[in-house]
PDB file of C-alpha atoms in Angstrom:
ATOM      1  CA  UNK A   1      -7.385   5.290 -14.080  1.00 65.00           C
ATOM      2  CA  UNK A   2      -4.873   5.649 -11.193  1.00 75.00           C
ATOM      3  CA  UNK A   3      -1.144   6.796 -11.400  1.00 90.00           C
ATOM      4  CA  UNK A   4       0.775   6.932  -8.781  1.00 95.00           C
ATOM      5  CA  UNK A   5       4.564   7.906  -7.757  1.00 96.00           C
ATOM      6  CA  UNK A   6       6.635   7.494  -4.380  1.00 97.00           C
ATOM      7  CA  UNK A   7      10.525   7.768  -4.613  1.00 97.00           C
ATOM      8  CA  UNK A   8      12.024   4.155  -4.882  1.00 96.00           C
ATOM      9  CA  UNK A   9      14.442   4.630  -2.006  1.00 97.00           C
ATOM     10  CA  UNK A  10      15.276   6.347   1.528  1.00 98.00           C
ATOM     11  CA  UNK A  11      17.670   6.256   3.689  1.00 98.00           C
ATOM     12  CA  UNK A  12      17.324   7.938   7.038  1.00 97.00           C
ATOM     13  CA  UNK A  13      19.858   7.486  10.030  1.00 97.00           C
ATOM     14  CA  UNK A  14      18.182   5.923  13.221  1.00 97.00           C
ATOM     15  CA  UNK A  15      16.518   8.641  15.693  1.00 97.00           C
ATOM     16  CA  UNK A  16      15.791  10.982  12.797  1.00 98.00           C
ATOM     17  CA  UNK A  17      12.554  11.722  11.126  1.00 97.00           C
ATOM     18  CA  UNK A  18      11.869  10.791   7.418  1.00 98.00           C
ATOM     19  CA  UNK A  19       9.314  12.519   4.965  1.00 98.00           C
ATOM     20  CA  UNK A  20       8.498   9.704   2.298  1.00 98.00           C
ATOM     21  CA  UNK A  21       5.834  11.442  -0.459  1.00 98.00           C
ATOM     22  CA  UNK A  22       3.785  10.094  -2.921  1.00 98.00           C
ATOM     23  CA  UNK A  23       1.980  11.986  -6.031  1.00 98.00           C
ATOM     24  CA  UNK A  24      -1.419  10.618  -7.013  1.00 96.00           C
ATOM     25  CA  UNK A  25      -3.459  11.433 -10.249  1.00 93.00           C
ATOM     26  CA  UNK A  26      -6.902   9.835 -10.390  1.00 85.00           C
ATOM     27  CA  UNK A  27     -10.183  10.055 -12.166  1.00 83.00           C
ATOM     28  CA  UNK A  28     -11.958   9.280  -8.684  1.00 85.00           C
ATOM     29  CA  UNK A  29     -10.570   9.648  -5.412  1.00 89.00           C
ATOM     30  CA  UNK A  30     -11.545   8.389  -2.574  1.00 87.00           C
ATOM     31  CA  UNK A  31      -9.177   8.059  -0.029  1.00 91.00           C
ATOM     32  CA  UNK A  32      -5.612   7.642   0.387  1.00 94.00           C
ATOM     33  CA  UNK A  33      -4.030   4.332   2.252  1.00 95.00           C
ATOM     34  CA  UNK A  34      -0.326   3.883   3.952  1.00 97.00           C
ATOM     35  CA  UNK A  35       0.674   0.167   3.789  1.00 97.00           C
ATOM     36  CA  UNK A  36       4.071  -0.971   5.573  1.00 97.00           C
ATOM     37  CA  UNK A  37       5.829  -4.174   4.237  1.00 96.00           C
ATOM     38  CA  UNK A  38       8.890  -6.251   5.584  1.00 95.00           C
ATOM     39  CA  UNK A  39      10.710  -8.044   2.707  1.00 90.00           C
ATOM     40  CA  UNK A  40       8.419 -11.222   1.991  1.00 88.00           C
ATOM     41  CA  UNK A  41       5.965 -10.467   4.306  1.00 91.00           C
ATOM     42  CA  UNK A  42       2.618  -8.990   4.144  1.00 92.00           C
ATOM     43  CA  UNK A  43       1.496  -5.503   3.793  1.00 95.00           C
ATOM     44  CA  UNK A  44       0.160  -3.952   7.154  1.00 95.00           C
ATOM     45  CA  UNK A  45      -2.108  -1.022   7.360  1.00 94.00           C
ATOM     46  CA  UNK A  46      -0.443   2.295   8.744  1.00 95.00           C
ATOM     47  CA  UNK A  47      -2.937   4.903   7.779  1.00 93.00           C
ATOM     48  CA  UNK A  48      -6.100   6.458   6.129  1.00 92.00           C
ATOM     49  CA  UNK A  49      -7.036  10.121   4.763  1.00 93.00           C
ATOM     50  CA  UNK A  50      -9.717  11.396   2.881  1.00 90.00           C
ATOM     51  CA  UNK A  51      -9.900  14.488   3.500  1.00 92.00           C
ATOM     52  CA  UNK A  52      -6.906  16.993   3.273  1.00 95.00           C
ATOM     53  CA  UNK A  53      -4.753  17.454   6.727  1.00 96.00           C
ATOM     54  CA  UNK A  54      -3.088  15.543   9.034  1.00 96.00           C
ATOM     55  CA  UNK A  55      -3.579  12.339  10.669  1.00 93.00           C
ATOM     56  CA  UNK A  56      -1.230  11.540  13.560  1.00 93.00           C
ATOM     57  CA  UNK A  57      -0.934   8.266  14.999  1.00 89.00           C
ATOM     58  CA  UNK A  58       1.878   7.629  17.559  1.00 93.00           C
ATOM     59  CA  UNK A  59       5.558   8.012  15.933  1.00 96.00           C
ATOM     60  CA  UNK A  60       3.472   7.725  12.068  1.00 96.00           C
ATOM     61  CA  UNK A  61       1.856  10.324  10.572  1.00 97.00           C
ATOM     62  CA  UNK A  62       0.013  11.099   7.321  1.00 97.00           C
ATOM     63  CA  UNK A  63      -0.740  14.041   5.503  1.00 98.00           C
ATOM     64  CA  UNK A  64      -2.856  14.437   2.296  1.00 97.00           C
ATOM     65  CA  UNK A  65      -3.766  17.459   0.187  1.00 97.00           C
ATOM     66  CA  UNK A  66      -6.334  16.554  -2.546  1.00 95.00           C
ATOM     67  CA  UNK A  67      -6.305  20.060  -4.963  1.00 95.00           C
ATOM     68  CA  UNK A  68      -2.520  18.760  -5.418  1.00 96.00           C
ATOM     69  CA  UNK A  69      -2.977  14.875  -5.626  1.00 96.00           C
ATOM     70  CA  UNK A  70      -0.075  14.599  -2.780  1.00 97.00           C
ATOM     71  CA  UNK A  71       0.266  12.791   0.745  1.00 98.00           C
ATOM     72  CA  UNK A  72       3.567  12.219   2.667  1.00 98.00           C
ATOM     73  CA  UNK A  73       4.173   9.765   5.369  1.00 98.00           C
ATOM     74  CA  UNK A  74       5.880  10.995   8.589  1.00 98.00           C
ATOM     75  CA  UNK A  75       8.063   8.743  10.553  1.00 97.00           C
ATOM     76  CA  UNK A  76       9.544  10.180  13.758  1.00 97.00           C
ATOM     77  CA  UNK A  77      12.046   8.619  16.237  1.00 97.00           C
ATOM     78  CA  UNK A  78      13.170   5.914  13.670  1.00 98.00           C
ATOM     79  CA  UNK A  79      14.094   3.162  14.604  1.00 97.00           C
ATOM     80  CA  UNK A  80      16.273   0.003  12.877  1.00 97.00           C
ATOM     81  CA  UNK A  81      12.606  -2.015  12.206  1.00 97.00           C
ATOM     82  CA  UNK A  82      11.452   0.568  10.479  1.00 98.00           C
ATOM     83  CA  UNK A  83      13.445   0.027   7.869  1.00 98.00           C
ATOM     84  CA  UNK A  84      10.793  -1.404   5.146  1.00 97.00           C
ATOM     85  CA  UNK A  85       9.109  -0.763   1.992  1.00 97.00           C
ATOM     86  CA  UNK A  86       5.896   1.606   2.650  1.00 98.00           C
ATOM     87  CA  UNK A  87       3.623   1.718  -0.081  1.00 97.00           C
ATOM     88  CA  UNK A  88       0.909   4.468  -1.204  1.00 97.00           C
ATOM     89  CA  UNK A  89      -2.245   3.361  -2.336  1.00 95.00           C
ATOM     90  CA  UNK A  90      -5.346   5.206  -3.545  1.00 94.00           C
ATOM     91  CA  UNK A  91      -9.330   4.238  -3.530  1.00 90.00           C
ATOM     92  CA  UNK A  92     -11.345   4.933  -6.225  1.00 85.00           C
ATOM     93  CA  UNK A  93     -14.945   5.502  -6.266  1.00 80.00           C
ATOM     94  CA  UNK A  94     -15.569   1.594  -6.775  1.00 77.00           C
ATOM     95  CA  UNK A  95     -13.858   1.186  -3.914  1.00 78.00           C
ATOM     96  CA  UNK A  96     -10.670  -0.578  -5.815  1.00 83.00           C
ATOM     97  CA  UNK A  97      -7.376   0.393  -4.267  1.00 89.00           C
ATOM     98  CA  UNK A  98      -4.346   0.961  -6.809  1.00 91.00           C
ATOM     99  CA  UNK A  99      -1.059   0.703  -5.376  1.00 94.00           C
ATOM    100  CA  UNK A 100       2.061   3.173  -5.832  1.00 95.00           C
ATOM    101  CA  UNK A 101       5.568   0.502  -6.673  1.00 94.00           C
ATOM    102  CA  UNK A 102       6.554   1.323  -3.177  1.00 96.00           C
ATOM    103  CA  UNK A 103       9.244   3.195  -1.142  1.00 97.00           C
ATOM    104  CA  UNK A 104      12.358   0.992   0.252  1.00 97.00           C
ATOM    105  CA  UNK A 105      13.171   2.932   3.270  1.00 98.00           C
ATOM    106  CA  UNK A 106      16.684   1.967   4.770  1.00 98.00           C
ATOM    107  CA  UNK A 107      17.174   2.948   8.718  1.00 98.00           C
ATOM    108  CA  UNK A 108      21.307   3.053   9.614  1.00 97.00           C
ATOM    109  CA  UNK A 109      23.222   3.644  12.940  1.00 93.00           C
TER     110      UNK A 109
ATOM    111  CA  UNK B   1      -7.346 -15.744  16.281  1.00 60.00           C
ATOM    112  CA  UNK B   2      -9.015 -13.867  13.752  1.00 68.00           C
ATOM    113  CA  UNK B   3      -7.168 -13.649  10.272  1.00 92.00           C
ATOM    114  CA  UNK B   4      -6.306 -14.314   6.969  1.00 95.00           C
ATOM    115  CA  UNK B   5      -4.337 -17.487   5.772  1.00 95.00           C
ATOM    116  CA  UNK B   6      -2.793 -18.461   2.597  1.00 96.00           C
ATOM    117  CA  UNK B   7      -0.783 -21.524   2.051  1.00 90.00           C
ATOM    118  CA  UNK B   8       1.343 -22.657   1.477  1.00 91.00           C
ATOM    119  CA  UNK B   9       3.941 -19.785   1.589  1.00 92.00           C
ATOM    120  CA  UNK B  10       6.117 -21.228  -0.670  1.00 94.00           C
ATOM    121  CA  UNK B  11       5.049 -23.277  -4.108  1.00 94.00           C
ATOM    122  CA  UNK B  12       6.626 -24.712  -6.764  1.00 93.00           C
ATOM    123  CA  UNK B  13       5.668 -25.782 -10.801  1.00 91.00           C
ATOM    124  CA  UNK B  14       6.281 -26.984 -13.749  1.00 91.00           C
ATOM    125  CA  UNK B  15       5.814 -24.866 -16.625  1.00 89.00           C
ATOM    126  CA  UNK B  16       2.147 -25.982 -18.134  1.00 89.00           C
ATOM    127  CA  UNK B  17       0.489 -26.681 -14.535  1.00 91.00           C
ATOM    128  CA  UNK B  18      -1.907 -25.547 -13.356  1.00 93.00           C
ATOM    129  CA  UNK B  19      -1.833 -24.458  -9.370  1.00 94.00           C
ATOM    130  CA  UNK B  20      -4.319 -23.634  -6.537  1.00 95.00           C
ATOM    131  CA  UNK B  21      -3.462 -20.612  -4.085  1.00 96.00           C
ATOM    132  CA  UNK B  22      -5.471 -20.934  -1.260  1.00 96.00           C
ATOM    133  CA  UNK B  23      -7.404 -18.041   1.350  1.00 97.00           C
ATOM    134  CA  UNK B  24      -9.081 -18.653   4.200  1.00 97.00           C
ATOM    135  CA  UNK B  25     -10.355 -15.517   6.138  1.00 97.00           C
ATOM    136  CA  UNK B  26     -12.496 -16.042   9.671  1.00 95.00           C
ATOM    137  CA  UNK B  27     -12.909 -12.210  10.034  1.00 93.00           C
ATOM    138  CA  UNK B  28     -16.505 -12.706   8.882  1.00 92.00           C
ATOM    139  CA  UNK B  29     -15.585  -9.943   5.957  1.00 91.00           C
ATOM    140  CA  UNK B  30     -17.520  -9.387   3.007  1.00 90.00           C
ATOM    141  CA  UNK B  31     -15.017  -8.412   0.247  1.00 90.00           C
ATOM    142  CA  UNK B  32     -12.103 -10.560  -0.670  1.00 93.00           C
ATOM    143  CA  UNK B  33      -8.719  -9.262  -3.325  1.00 94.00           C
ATOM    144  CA  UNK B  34      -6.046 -11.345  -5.200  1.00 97.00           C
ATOM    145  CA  UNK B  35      -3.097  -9.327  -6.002  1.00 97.00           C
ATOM    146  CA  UNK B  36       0.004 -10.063  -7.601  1.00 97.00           C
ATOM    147  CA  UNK B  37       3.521  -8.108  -6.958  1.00 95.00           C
ATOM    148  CA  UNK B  38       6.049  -8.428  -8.657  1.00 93.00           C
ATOM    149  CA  UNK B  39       9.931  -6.359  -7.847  1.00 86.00           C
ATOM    150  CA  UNK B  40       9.882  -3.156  -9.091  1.00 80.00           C
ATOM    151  CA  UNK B  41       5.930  -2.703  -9.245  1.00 83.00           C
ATOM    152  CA  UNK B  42       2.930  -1.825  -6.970  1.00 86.00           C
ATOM    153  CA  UNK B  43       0.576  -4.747  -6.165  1.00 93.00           C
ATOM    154  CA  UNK B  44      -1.314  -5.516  -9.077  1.00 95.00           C
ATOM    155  CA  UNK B  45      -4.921  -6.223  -8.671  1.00 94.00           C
ATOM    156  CA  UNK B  46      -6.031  -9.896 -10.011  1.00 97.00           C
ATOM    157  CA  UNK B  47      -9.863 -10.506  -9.170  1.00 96.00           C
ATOM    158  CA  UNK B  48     -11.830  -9.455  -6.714  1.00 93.00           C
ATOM    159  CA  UNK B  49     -15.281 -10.697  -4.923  1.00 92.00           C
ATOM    160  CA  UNK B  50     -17.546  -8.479  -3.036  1.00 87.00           C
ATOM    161  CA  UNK B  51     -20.098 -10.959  -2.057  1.00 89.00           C
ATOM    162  CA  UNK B  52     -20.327 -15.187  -2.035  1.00 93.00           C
ATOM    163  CA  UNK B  53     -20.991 -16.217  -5.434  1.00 94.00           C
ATOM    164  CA  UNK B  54     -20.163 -13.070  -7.258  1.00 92.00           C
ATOM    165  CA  UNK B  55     -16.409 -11.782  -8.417  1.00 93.00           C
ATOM    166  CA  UNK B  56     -15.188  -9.478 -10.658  1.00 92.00           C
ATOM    167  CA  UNK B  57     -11.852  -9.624 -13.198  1.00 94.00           C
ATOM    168  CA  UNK B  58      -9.314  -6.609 -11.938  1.00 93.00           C
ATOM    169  CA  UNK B  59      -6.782  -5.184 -13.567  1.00 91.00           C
ATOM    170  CA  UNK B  60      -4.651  -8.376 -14.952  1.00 95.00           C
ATOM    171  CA  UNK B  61      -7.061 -11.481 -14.498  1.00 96.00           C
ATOM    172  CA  UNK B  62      -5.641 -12.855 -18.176  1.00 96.00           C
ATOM    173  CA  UNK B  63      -4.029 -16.820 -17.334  1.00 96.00           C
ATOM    174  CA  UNK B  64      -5.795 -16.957 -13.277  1.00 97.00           C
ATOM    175  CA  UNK B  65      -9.549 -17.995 -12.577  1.00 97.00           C
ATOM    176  CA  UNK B  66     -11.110 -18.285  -8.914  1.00 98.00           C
ATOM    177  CA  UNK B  67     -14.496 -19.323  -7.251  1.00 97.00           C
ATOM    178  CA  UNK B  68     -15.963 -17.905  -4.288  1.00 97.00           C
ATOM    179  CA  UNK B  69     -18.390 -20.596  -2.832  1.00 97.00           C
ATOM    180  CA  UNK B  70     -17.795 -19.476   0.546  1.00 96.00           C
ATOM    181  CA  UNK B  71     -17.719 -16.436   2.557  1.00 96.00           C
ATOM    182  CA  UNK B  72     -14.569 -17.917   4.308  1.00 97.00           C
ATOM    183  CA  UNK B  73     -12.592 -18.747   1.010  1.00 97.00           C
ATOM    184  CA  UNK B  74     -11.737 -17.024  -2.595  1.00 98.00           C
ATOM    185  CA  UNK B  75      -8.809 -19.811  -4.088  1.00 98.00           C
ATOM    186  CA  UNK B  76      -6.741 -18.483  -7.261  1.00 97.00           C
ATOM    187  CA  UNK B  77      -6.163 -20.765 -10.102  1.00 97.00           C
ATOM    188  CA  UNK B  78      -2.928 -20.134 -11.303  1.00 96.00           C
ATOM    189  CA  UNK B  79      -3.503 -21.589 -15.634  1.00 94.00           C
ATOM    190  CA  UNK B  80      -0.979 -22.706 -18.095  1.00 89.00           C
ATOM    191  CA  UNK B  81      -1.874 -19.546 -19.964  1.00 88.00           C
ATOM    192  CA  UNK B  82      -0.400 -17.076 -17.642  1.00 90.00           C
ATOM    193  CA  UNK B  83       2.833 -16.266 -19.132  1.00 89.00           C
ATOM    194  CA  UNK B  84       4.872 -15.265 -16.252  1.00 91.00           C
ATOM    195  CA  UNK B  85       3.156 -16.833 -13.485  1.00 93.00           C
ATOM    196  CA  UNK B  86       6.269 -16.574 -10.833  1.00 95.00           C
ATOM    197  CA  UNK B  87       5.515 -14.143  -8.191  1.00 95.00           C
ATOM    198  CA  UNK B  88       4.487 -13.576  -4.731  1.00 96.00           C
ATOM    199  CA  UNK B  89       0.573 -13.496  -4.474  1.00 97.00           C
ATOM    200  CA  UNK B  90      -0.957 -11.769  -1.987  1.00 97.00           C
ATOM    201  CA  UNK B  91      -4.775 -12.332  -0.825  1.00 97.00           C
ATOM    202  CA  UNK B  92      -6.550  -9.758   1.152  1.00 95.00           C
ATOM    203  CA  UNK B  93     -10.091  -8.940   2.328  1.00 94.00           C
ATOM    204  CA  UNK B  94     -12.200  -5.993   4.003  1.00 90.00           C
ATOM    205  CA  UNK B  95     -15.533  -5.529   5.215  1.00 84.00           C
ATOM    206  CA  UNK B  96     -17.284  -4.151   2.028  1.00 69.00           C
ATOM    207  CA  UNK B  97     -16.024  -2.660  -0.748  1.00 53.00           C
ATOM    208  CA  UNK B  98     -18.281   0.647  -0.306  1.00 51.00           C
ATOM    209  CA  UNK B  99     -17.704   3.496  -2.973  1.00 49.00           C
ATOM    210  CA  UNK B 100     -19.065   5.914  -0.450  1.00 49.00           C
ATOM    211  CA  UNK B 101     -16.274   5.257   1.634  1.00 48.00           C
ATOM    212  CA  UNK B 102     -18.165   5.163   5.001  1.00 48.00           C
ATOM    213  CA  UNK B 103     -14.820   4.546   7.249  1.00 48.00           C
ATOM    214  CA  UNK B 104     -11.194   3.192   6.918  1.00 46.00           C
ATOM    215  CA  UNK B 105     -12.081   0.576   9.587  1.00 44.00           C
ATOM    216  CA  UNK B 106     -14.477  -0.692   7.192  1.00 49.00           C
ATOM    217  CA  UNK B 107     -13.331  -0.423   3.834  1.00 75.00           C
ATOM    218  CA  UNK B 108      -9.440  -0.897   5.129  1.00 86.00           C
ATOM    219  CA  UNK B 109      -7.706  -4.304   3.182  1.00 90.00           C
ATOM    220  CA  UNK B 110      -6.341  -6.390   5.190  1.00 92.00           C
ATOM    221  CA  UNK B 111      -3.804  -8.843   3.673  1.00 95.00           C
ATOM    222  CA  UNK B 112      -2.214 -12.514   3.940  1.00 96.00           C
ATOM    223  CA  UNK B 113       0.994 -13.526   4.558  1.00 94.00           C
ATOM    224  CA  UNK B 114       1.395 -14.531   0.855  1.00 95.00           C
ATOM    225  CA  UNK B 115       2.322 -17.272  -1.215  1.00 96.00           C
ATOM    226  CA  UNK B 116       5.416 -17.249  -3.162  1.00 95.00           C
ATOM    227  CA  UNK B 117       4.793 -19.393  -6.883  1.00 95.00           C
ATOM    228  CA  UNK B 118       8.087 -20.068  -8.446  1.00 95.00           C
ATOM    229  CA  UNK B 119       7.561 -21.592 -12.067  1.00 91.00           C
ATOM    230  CA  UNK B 120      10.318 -23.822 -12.958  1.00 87.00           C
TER     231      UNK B 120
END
């Protein structure tokens, strides 16, 4: 099985850059998955990795390290819609994603 | 447009009814998820379908039942023998579900706006 842990909650001031990390241990890996969701709304794909580096893309970026089961999100230039739960999510090798509970990131003046 | 639709967003019971969720995806994809998320906790994976015809239970199908007749839909029966049924229900789908992982672009889930159920 999957188990998977992200901090609850962030707070970041707007214009900063937030690290938000999640911890994975899995009997099969294969690939890791950055969701963002607005309260009530629907997840929305951020990013992929499956293999261990870093995967920019515009202000997000996403950073995995399989020996150690760990991946961070990077959010630069924040802004006040960022703030949002962003949730970690791991493939296995059925191709079933398990989800981390989710990180409620809070963007302030 | 090209997406996926649930409705309706917000649905309401009686305690001992049963309740269709509907999904409609026209983004021609194989592979089609029910989850279930609840505050506090990750999405929690409900059934799943890879192919028409074919589904499989995931990790808390007990109480909920679907059908996949179509490539286009993959409804979830909400039963009377779920025992907390209220929650917000999320439907997504992705090309294939392919253990070799061949790319995120095809393999990535792709999710619904959602239906709250509220059980009253």
């Amino acid at each position: 099985g999957q188990n998977i842990d992200q901090p609850t909650e962030m707070t970041a001031t707007e214009g900063a850059i937030v690290q938000i990390n999640c911890t994975y241990q899995t009997s099969g890996f294969n690939g890791l998955f950055w969701y963002q969701q607005h309260a009530g709304e629907a997840p929305t794909f951020l990013s992929y990795n499956v293999l261990d580096g870093l995967e920019e893309k515009g202000r997000f970026s996403s950073f995995l390290s399989r020996s150690k089961g760990y991946s961070y999100l990077l959010l630069k230039e924040l802004q006040m819609k960022d703030s949002a739960s962003y949730l970690c999510a791991v493939r296995d090798l059925e191709g079933k994603l398990t989800f981390g509970t989710g990180t409620q990131l809070k963007v302030e003046l | 447009d090209g997406g996926i639709t649930q409705s309706p967003k917000y649905l309401f019971r009686k305690e001992g009814q049963n309740v269709t969720l509907s999904c409609e995806q026209n983004l021609n994809h194989d592979a089609m998820y029910w989850y279930r998320q609840d505050p506090g906790q990750g999405l929690r994976l409900i059934y799943y379908s890879q192919i028409v015809n074919d589904f499989q239970k995931g990790d808390i199908a007990e109480g909920y039942s679907v059908s996949r007749e179509k490539k286009e839909s993959f409804p979830l029966t909400v039963t009377s023998a779920q025992k907390n049924p209220t929650a917000f229900y999320l439907c997504a789908s992705s090309t294939g579900s392919s253990p070799q992982g061949l790319s995120p672009f095809t393999d990535t889930q792709y999710f619904g706006p959602g239906t709250r159920l509220t059980v009253l």
